[in-house]
């Protein structure tokens, strides 16, 4: 995992600091948009969140959604368990294809802010895993910071100082997804408070 963990950015390993930082960055509005406009979960949808962090997104998903979250950080998983209890299943570790046997087919596999932490090979493994996990008609959905022409200079500055060391241009993310999934729809989203630029992909098998 390519991640900067030195200096001030090491504080973000703490779940409370991470959630507070996300809140300052306007994450709630972003998560609301992401759930309502991109995930659009149907009644009783099954969702697998790879690199779920503190599983903050679960607070924005409607009741009845079945949720599984995986993350390599024990602190984040502990925080998710204490906040959400039995609303989801939270597991610490690297999810492998063999682990999918224990899970039902998923309507959506999420990678929220994860790809930019992964080297190309790991990112391709993420998409392979996602593809295996999907129910017919399901989607792998990702969102990450992106370098884009014309983006606000402050957005570019913030993104270039992200902990994740693999922020890419849109085509870089798209190429990785397309190695595994035949149909990839992508959108650049600019936000004004605080200036930031995201790349969102919906991938279908
Ligand atoms: C920027 S955080 C995003 C967390 C969460 N998805 C959110 O929306 O707040 C990236 C997360 O990916 C996790 N991560 C990185 N590599 C991973 C891997 N190979 N498997 C599972 N989680 C991973 C990190 O521990 C971290 O929690």
PDB file of C-alpha atoms and ligand atoms in Angstrom:
ATOM      1  CA  UNK A   1       0.000   0.000   0.000  1.00  0.00           C
ATOM      2  CA  UNK A   2       1.528   3.322  -1.077  1.00  0.00           C
ATOM      3  CA  UNK A   3       0.640   5.679   1.724  1.00  0.00           C
ATOM      4  CA  UNK A   4       2.467   8.565   3.401  1.00  0.00           C
ATOM      5  CA  UNK A   5       2.291   8.083   7.159  1.00  0.00           C
ATOM      6  CA  UNK A   6       4.821  10.625   8.390  1.00  0.00           C
ATOM      7  CA  UNK A   7       4.338  14.074   9.952  1.00  0.00           C
ATOM      8  CA  UNK A   8       0.850  15.529  10.353  1.00  0.00           C
ATOM      9  CA  UNK A   9      -0.599  12.911   8.034  1.00  0.00           C
ATOM     10  CA  UNK A  10       0.195  10.194  10.619  1.00  0.00           C
ATOM     11  CA  UNK A  11      -2.537  11.721  12.798  1.00  0.00           C
ATOM     12  CA  UNK A  12      -5.096  10.588  10.228  1.00  0.00           C
ATOM     13  CA  UNK A  13      -4.470   6.970  11.290  1.00  0.00           C
ATOM     14  CA  UNK A  14      -6.484   7.826  14.387  1.00  0.00           C
ATOM     15  CA  UNK A  15     -10.184   7.148  13.619  1.00  0.00           C
ATOM     16  CA  UNK A  16     -11.432  10.207  15.541  1.00  0.00           C
ATOM     17  CA  UNK A  17      -8.966  12.530  13.802  1.00  0.00           C
ATOM     18  CA  UNK A  18      -9.765  10.930  10.437  1.00  0.00           C
ATOM     19  CA  UNK A  19     -13.534  11.435  10.831  1.00  0.00           C
ATOM     20  CA  UNK A  20     -13.064  15.022  12.084  1.00  0.00           C
ATOM     21  CA  UNK A  21     -10.798  15.832   9.120  1.00  0.00           C
ATOM     22  CA  UNK A  22     -13.338  14.352   6.700  1.00  0.00           C
ATOM     23  CA  UNK A  23     -16.042  16.468   8.284  1.00  0.00           C
ATOM     24  CA  UNK A  24     -14.026  19.694   7.822  1.00  0.00           C
ATOM     25  CA  UNK A  25     -13.427  18.707   4.202  1.00  0.00           C
ATOM     26  CA  UNK A  26     -17.201  18.606   3.613  1.00  0.00           C
ATOM     27  CA  UNK A  27     -17.393  14.819   3.487  1.00  0.00           C
ATOM     28  CA  UNK A  28     -21.014  14.642   4.676  1.00  0.00           C
ATOM     29  CA  UNK A  29     -22.321  16.501   1.646  1.00  0.00           C
ATOM     30  CA  UNK A  30     -20.089  14.407  -0.589  1.00  0.00           C
ATOM     31  CA  UNK A  31     -21.250  11.139   0.954  1.00  0.00           C
ATOM     32  CA  UNK A  32     -24.913  12.162   0.672  1.00  0.00           C
ATOM     33  CA  UNK A  33     -24.365  12.889  -3.034  1.00  0.00           C
ATOM     34  CA  UNK A  34     -22.441   9.640  -3.527  1.00  0.00           C
ATOM     35  CA  UNK A  35     -25.179   7.510  -1.940  1.00  0.00           C
ATOM     36  CA  UNK A  36     -28.170   9.266  -3.521  1.00  0.00           C
ATOM     37  CA  UNK A  37     -26.785   9.947  -6.991  1.00  0.00           C
ATOM     38  CA  UNK A  38     -24.195   7.253  -7.581  1.00  0.00           C
ATOM     39  CA  UNK A  39     -24.821   4.172  -5.419  1.00  0.00           C
ATOM     40  CA  UNK A  40     -28.629   4.596  -5.490  1.00  0.00           C
ATOM     41  CA  UNK A  41     -29.083   1.508  -3.292  1.00  0.00           C
ATOM     42  CA  UNK A  42     -32.309  -0.418  -3.835  1.00  0.00           C
ATOM     43  CA  UNK A  43     -34.312  -1.860  -0.965  1.00  0.00           C
ATOM     44  CA  UNK A  44     -32.241  -4.535   0.808  1.00  0.00           C
ATOM     45  CA  UNK A  45     -29.226  -3.955  -1.448  1.00  0.00           C
ATOM     46  CA  UNK A  46     -26.084  -5.905  -0.563  1.00  0.00           C
ATOM     47  CA  UNK A  47     -22.986  -3.753  -0.390  1.00  0.00           C
ATOM     48  CA  UNK A  48     -19.351  -4.728   0.036  1.00  0.00           C
ATOM     49  CA  UNK A  49     -17.071  -1.825   0.996  1.00  0.00           C
ATOM     50  CA  UNK A  50     -13.372  -2.598   0.447  1.00  0.00           C
ATOM     51  CA  UNK A  51     -11.103  -0.234   2.394  1.00  0.00           C
ATOM     52  CA  UNK A  52     -14.135   0.892   4.403  1.00  0.00           C
ATOM     53  CA  UNK A  53     -12.096   2.868   6.957  1.00  0.00           C
ATOM     54  CA  UNK A  54     -14.415   3.836   9.819  1.00  0.00           C
ATOM     55  CA  UNK A  55     -17.413   2.860   7.611  1.00  0.00           C
ATOM     56  CA  UNK A  56     -18.760   6.410   7.778  1.00  0.00           C
ATOM     57  CA  UNK A  57     -20.681   5.812   4.520  1.00  0.00           C
ATOM     58  CA  UNK A  58     -22.953   3.367   6.381  1.00  0.00           C
ATOM     59  CA  UNK A  59     -24.487   6.322   8.242  1.00  0.00           C
ATOM     60  CA  UNK A  60     -25.782   7.574   4.863  1.00  0.00           C
ATOM     61  CA  UNK A  61     -27.136   4.251   3.566  1.00  0.00           C
ATOM     62  CA  UNK A  62     -30.841   3.545   4.089  1.00  0.00           C
ATOM     63  CA  UNK A  63     -31.980   1.045   6.711  1.00  0.00           C
ATOM     64  CA  UNK A  64     -32.333  -2.461   5.334  1.00  0.00           C
ATOM     65  CA  UNK A  65     -29.164  -2.328   3.256  1.00  0.00           C
ATOM     66  CA  UNK A  66     -26.877  -5.274   4.038  1.00  0.00           C
ATOM     67  CA  UNK A  67     -23.314  -4.041   4.493  1.00  0.00           C
ATOM     68  CA  UNK A  68     -19.908  -5.746   4.724  1.00  0.00           C
ATOM     69  CA  UNK A  69     -16.824  -3.585   5.342  1.00  0.00           C
ATOM     70  CA  UNK A  70     -13.164  -4.656   5.089  1.00  0.00           C
ATOM     71  CA  UNK A  71     -10.134  -2.607   6.034  1.00  0.00           C
ATOM     72  CA  UNK A  72      -6.505  -3.332   6.849  1.00  0.00           C
ATOM     73  CA  UNK A  73      -6.535  -0.891   9.796  1.00  0.00           C
ATOM     74  CA  UNK A  74      -7.575  -2.514  13.115  1.00  0.00           C
ATOM     75  CA  UNK A  75      -8.220   0.946  14.619  1.00  0.00           C
ATOM     76  CA  UNK A  76     -10.656   1.923  11.865  1.00  0.00           C
ATOM     77  CA  UNK A  77     -12.481  -1.436  12.067  1.00  0.00           C
ATOM     78  CA  UNK A  78     -12.775  -1.162  15.842  1.00  0.00           C
ATOM     79  CA  UNK A  79     -14.247   2.325  15.432  1.00  0.00           C
ATOM     80  CA  UNK A  80     -16.749   1.035  12.826  1.00  0.00           C
ATOM     81  CA  UNK A  81     -17.813  -1.829  15.123  1.00  0.00           C
ATOM     82  CA  UNK A  82     -18.341   0.410  18.112  1.00  0.00           C
ATOM     83  CA  UNK A  83     -20.299   2.986  16.093  1.00  0.00           C
ATOM     84  CA  UNK A  84     -22.486   0.686  13.994  1.00  0.00           C
ATOM     85  CA  UNK A  85     -22.589  -2.639  15.896  1.00  0.00           C
ATOM     86  CA  UNK A  86     -24.789  -5.151  14.101  1.00  0.00           C
ATOM     87  CA  UNK A  87     -25.805  -2.769  11.270  1.00  0.00           C
ATOM     88  CA  UNK A  88     -22.876  -4.171   9.313  1.00  0.00           C
ATOM     89  CA  UNK A  89     -20.244  -6.868   9.304  1.00  0.00           C
ATOM     90  CA  UNK A  90     -16.753  -5.400   9.741  1.00  0.00           C
ATOM     91  CA  UNK A  91     -13.579  -7.378   9.139  1.00  0.00           C
ATOM     92  CA  UNK A  92      -9.967  -6.381   9.496  1.00  0.00           C
ATOM     93  CA  UNK A  93      -7.577  -7.571   6.807  1.00  0.00           C
ATOM     94  CA  UNK A  94      -7.054  -8.012   3.109  1.00  0.00           C
ATOM     95  CA  UNK A  95     -10.116  -9.530   1.483  1.00  0.00           C
ATOM     96  CA  UNK A  96      -9.075 -12.343  -0.863  1.00  0.00           C
ATOM     97  CA  UNK A  97     -11.132 -13.995  -3.607  1.00  0.00           C
ATOM     98  CA  UNK A  98     -11.267 -17.153  -1.448  1.00  0.00           C
ATOM     99  CA  UNK A  99     -12.995 -15.099   1.282  1.00  0.00           C
ATOM    100  CA  UNK A 100     -15.898 -14.350  -1.050  1.00  0.00           C
ATOM    101  CA  UNK A 101     -17.253 -17.903  -0.641  1.00  0.00           C
ATOM    102  CA  UNK A 102     -18.571 -16.821   2.753  1.00  0.00           C
ATOM    103  CA  UNK A 103     -20.416 -13.799   1.291  1.00  0.00           C
ATOM    104  CA  UNK A 104     -23.571 -13.526  -0.823  1.00  0.00           C
ATOM    105  CA  UNK A 105     -23.345 -11.911  -4.301  1.00  0.00           C
ATOM    106  CA  UNK A 106     -23.198  -8.123  -4.034  1.00  0.00           C
ATOM    107  CA  UNK A 107     -25.246  -5.410  -5.750  1.00  0.00           C
ATOM    108  CA  UNK A 108     -22.427  -2.922  -5.255  1.00  0.00           C
ATOM    109  CA  UNK A 109     -18.757  -3.215  -4.396  1.00  0.00           C
ATOM    110  CA  UNK A 110     -17.379   0.107  -3.168  1.00  0.00           C
ATOM    111  CA  UNK A 111     -13.861   1.504  -3.170  1.00  0.00           C
ATOM    112  CA  UNK A 112     -14.234   4.930  -1.559  1.00  0.00           C
ATOM    113  CA  UNK A 113     -10.916   6.730  -1.607  1.00  0.00           C
ATOM    114  CA  UNK A 114      -8.998   3.459  -1.928  1.00  0.00           C
ATOM    115  CA  UNK A 115      -7.507   3.198  -5.437  1.00  0.00           C
ATOM    116  CA  UNK A 116      -5.197   6.165  -4.882  1.00  0.00           C
ATOM    117  CA  UNK A 117      -3.610   4.222  -2.012  1.00  0.00           C
ATOM    118  CA  UNK A 118      -2.933   1.191  -4.210  1.00  0.00           C
ATOM    119  CA  UNK A 119      -0.160   0.355  -6.669  1.00  0.00           C
ATOM    120  CA  UNK A 120      -1.379  -0.677 -10.136  1.00  0.00           C
ATOM    121  CA  UNK A 121      -1.175  -4.428  -9.389  1.00  0.00           C
ATOM    122  CA  UNK A 122      -3.112  -4.053  -6.143  1.00  0.00           C
ATOM    123  CA  UNK A 123      -5.715  -1.905  -7.906  1.00  0.00           C
ATOM    124  CA  UNK A 124      -6.196  -4.579 -10.572  1.00  0.00           C
ATOM    125  CA  UNK A 125      -6.583  -7.161  -7.788  1.00  0.00           C
ATOM    126  CA  UNK A 126      -9.239  -4.878  -6.258  1.00  0.00           C
ATOM    127  CA  UNK A 127     -11.217  -4.900  -9.529  1.00  0.00           C
ATOM    128  CA  UNK A 128     -10.828  -8.695  -9.930  1.00  0.00           C
ATOM    129  CA  UNK A 129     -12.135  -9.192  -6.422  1.00  0.00           C
ATOM    130  CA  UNK A 130     -14.979  -6.765  -7.083  1.00  0.00           C
ATOM    131  CA  UNK A 131     -15.924  -8.532 -10.289  1.00  0.00           C
ATOM    132  CA  UNK A 132     -16.002 -11.922  -8.537  1.00  0.00           C
ATOM    133  CA  UNK A 133     -18.142 -10.499  -5.742  1.00  0.00           C
ATOM    134  CA  UNK A 134     -20.841  -8.991  -7.982  1.00  0.00           C
ATOM    135  CA  UNK A 135     -24.365 -10.302  -8.435  1.00  0.00           C
ATOM    136  CA  UNK A 136     -25.679 -10.145 -12.018  1.00  0.00           C
ATOM    137  CA  UNK A 137     -26.318  -6.480 -12.841  1.00  0.00           C
ATOM    138  CA  UNK A 138     -24.158  -5.299  -9.931  1.00  0.00           C
ATOM    139  CA  UNK A 139     -21.523  -2.566 -10.098  1.00  0.00           C
ATOM    140  CA  UNK A 140     -18.052  -1.848  -8.789  1.00  0.00           C
ATOM    141  CA  UNK A 141     -18.127   1.824  -7.786  1.00  0.00           C
ATOM    142  CA  UNK A 142     -15.077   3.905  -6.927  1.00  0.00           C
ATOM    143  CA  UNK A 143     -14.284   7.492  -6.031  1.00  0.00           C
ATOM    144  CA  UNK A 144     -10.806   8.991  -5.734  1.00  0.00           C
ATOM    145  CA  UNK A 145      -8.976  12.300  -5.946  1.00  0.00           C
ATOM    146  CA  UNK A 146      -7.822  13.034  -9.476  1.00  0.00           C
ATOM    147  CA  UNK A 147      -5.455  15.360 -11.303  1.00  0.00           C
ATOM    148  CA  UNK A 148      -7.507  17.101 -13.975  1.00  0.00           C
ATOM    149  CA  UNK A 149      -6.977  19.914 -16.440  1.00  0.00           C
ATOM    150  CA  UNK A 150      -8.450  23.191 -15.238  1.00  0.00           C
ATOM    151  CA  UNK A 151      -8.895  22.116 -11.626  1.00  0.00           C
ATOM    152  CA  UNK A 152      -8.672  24.713  -8.871  1.00  0.00           C
ATOM    153  CA  UNK A 153      -4.985  25.182  -7.852  1.00  0.00           C
ATOM    154  CA  UNK A 154      -5.914  24.627  -4.183  1.00  0.00           C
ATOM    155  CA  UNK A 155      -7.580  21.338  -5.122  1.00  0.00           C
ATOM    156  CA  UNK A 156      -4.424  20.321  -6.969  1.00  0.00           C
ATOM    157  CA  UNK A 157      -2.270  21.309  -3.977  1.00  0.00           C
ATOM    158  CA  UNK A 158      -4.414  19.380  -1.473  1.00  0.00           C
ATOM    159  CA  UNK A 159      -4.564  16.329  -3.723  1.00  0.00           C
ATOM    160  CA  UNK A 160      -0.824  16.296  -4.297  1.00  0.00           C
ATOM    161  CA  UNK A 161      -0.352  16.228  -0.487  1.00  0.00           C
ATOM    162  CA  UNK A 162      -2.767  13.331   0.058  1.00  0.00           C
ATOM    163  CA  UNK A 163      -1.548  10.336   2.100  1.00  0.00           C
ATOM    164  CA  UNK A 164      -2.223   8.102  -0.902  1.00  0.00           C
ATOM    165  CA  UNK A 165       0.809   8.119  -3.194  1.00  0.00           C
ATOM    166  CA  UNK A 166      -0.999   6.869  -6.308  1.00  0.00           C
ATOM    167  CA  UNK A 167      -3.340   9.680  -7.272  1.00  0.00           C
ATOM    168  CA  UNK A 168      -3.790   9.370 -11.037  1.00  0.00           C
ATOM    169  CA  UNK A 169      -5.375  11.218 -13.918  1.00  0.00           C
ATOM    170  CA  UNK A 170      -8.822   9.959 -14.925  1.00  0.00           C
ATOM    171  CA  UNK A 171      -7.432   7.827 -17.746  1.00  0.00           C
ATOM    172  CA  UNK A 172      -5.013   6.146 -15.323  1.00  0.00           C
ATOM    173  CA  UNK A 173      -7.890   4.986 -13.115  1.00  0.00           C
ATOM    174  CA  UNK A 174     -10.030   4.036 -16.126  1.00  0.00           C
ATOM    175  CA  UNK A 175      -7.250   1.931 -17.656  1.00  0.00           C
ATOM    176  CA  UNK A 176      -6.932  -0.142 -14.468  1.00  0.00           C
ATOM    177  CA  UNK A 177     -10.670  -0.764 -14.217  1.00  0.00           C
ATOM    178  CA  UNK A 178     -10.918  -1.609 -17.936  1.00  0.00           C
ATOM    179  CA  UNK A 179      -8.298  -4.346 -17.585  1.00  0.00           C
ATOM    180  CA  UNK A 180     -10.891  -6.309 -15.615  1.00  0.00           C
ATOM    181  CA  UNK A 181     -14.358  -4.922 -16.277  1.00  0.00           C
ATOM    182  CA  UNK A 182     -15.600  -4.352 -19.843  1.00  0.00           C
ATOM    183  CA  UNK A 183     -17.850  -1.349 -19.196  1.00  0.00           C
ATOM    184  CA  UNK A 184     -16.582   1.640 -17.250  1.00  0.00           C
ATOM    185  CA  UNK A 185     -18.458   4.918 -16.863  1.00  0.00           C
ATOM    186  CA  UNK A 186     -16.519   7.796 -15.351  1.00  0.00           C
ATOM    187  CA  UNK A 187     -17.186  11.362 -14.246  1.00  0.00           C
ATOM    188  CA  UNK A 188     -15.029  14.177 -12.896  1.00  0.00           C
ATOM    189  CA  UNK A 189     -16.670  16.029 -10.013  1.00  0.00           C
ATOM    190  CA  UNK A 190     -15.400  19.411  -8.833  1.00  0.00           C
ATOM    191  CA  UNK A 191     -16.430  20.637  -5.395  1.00  0.00           C
ATOM    192  CA  UNK A 192     -16.069  24.203  -4.218  1.00  0.00           C
ATOM    193  CA  UNK A 193     -16.004  23.854  -0.424  1.00  0.00           C
ATOM    194  CA  UNK A 194     -13.111  23.053   0.076  1.00  0.00           C
ATOM    195  CA  UNK A 195     -11.889  23.032  -3.587  1.00  0.00           C
ATOM    196  CA  UNK A 196     -11.383  19.404  -4.558  1.00  0.00           C
ATOM    197  CA  UNK A 197     -11.664  17.161  -7.600  1.00  0.00           C
ATOM    198  CA  UNK A 198     -12.901  13.560  -7.613  1.00  0.00           C
ATOM    199  CA  UNK A 199     -13.069  10.864 -10.266  1.00  0.00           C
ATOM    200  CA  UNK A 200     -16.053   8.552  -9.931  1.00  0.00           C
ATOM    201  CA  UNK A 201     -16.321   5.249 -11.796  1.00  0.00           C
ATOM    202  CA  UNK A 202     -19.193   2.811 -12.196  1.00  0.00           C
ATOM    203  CA  UNK A 203     -17.947  -0.491 -13.605  1.00  0.00           C
ATOM    204  CA  UNK A 204     -20.113  -3.285 -14.958  1.00  0.00           C
ATOM    205  CA  UNK A 205     -19.146  -6.855 -15.814  1.00  0.00           C
TER     206      UNK A 205
HETATM  207  C1  LIG B   1      -8.751   7.346   2.347  1.00  0.00           C
HETATM  208  S1  LIG B   1      -9.180   5.979   3.340  1.00  0.00           S
HETATM  209  C2  LIG B   1     -10.887   5.801   2.911  1.00  0.00           C
HETATM  210  C3  LIG B   1     -11.672   5.112   3.983  1.00  0.00           C
HETATM  211  C4  LIG B   1     -13.161   4.989   3.724  1.00  0.00           C
HETATM  212  N1  LIG B   1     -13.454   4.261   2.499  1.00  0.00           N
HETATM  213  C5  LIG B   1     -13.852   6.328   3.721  1.00  0.00           C
HETATM  214  O1  LIG B   1     -14.637   6.572   2.811  1.00  0.00           O
HETATM  215  O2  LIG B   1     -13.640   7.121   4.643  1.00  0.00           O
HETATM  216  C6  LIG B   1      -8.430   4.579   2.517  1.00  0.00           C
HETATM  217  C7  LIG B   1      -8.637   3.284   3.297  1.00  0.00           C
HETATM  218  O3  LIG B   1      -8.168   2.174   2.517  1.00  0.00           O
HETATM  219  C8  LIG B   1      -7.639   1.232   3.441  1.00  0.00           C
HETATM  220  N2  LIG B   1      -6.844   0.282   2.654  1.00  0.00           N
HETATM  221  C9  LIG B   1      -5.727   0.547   1.945  1.00  0.00           C
HETATM  222  N3  LIG B   1      -5.301  -0.591   1.337  1.00  0.00           N
HETATM  223  C10 LIG B   1      -6.197  -1.567   1.631  1.00  0.00           C
HETATM  224  C11 LIG B   1      -6.299  -2.952   1.320  1.00  0.00           C
HETATM  225  N4  LIG B   1      -5.410  -3.560   0.542  1.00  0.00           N
HETATM  226  N5  LIG B   1      -7.358  -3.661   1.801  1.00  0.00           N
HETATM  227  C12 LIG B   1      -8.264  -3.041   2.589  1.00  0.00           C
HETATM  228  N6  LIG B   1      -8.198  -1.744   2.938  1.00  0.00           N
HETATM  229  C13 LIG B   1      -7.179  -1.016   2.480  1.00  0.00           C
HETATM  230  C14 LIG B   1      -6.911   2.094   4.455  1.00  0.00           C
HETATM  231  O4  LIG B   1      -6.678   1.439   5.677  1.00  0.00           O
HETATM  232  C15 LIG B   1      -7.896   3.255   4.604  1.00  0.00           C
HETATM  233  O5  LIG B   1      -8.847   3.019   5.621  1.00  0.00           O
END
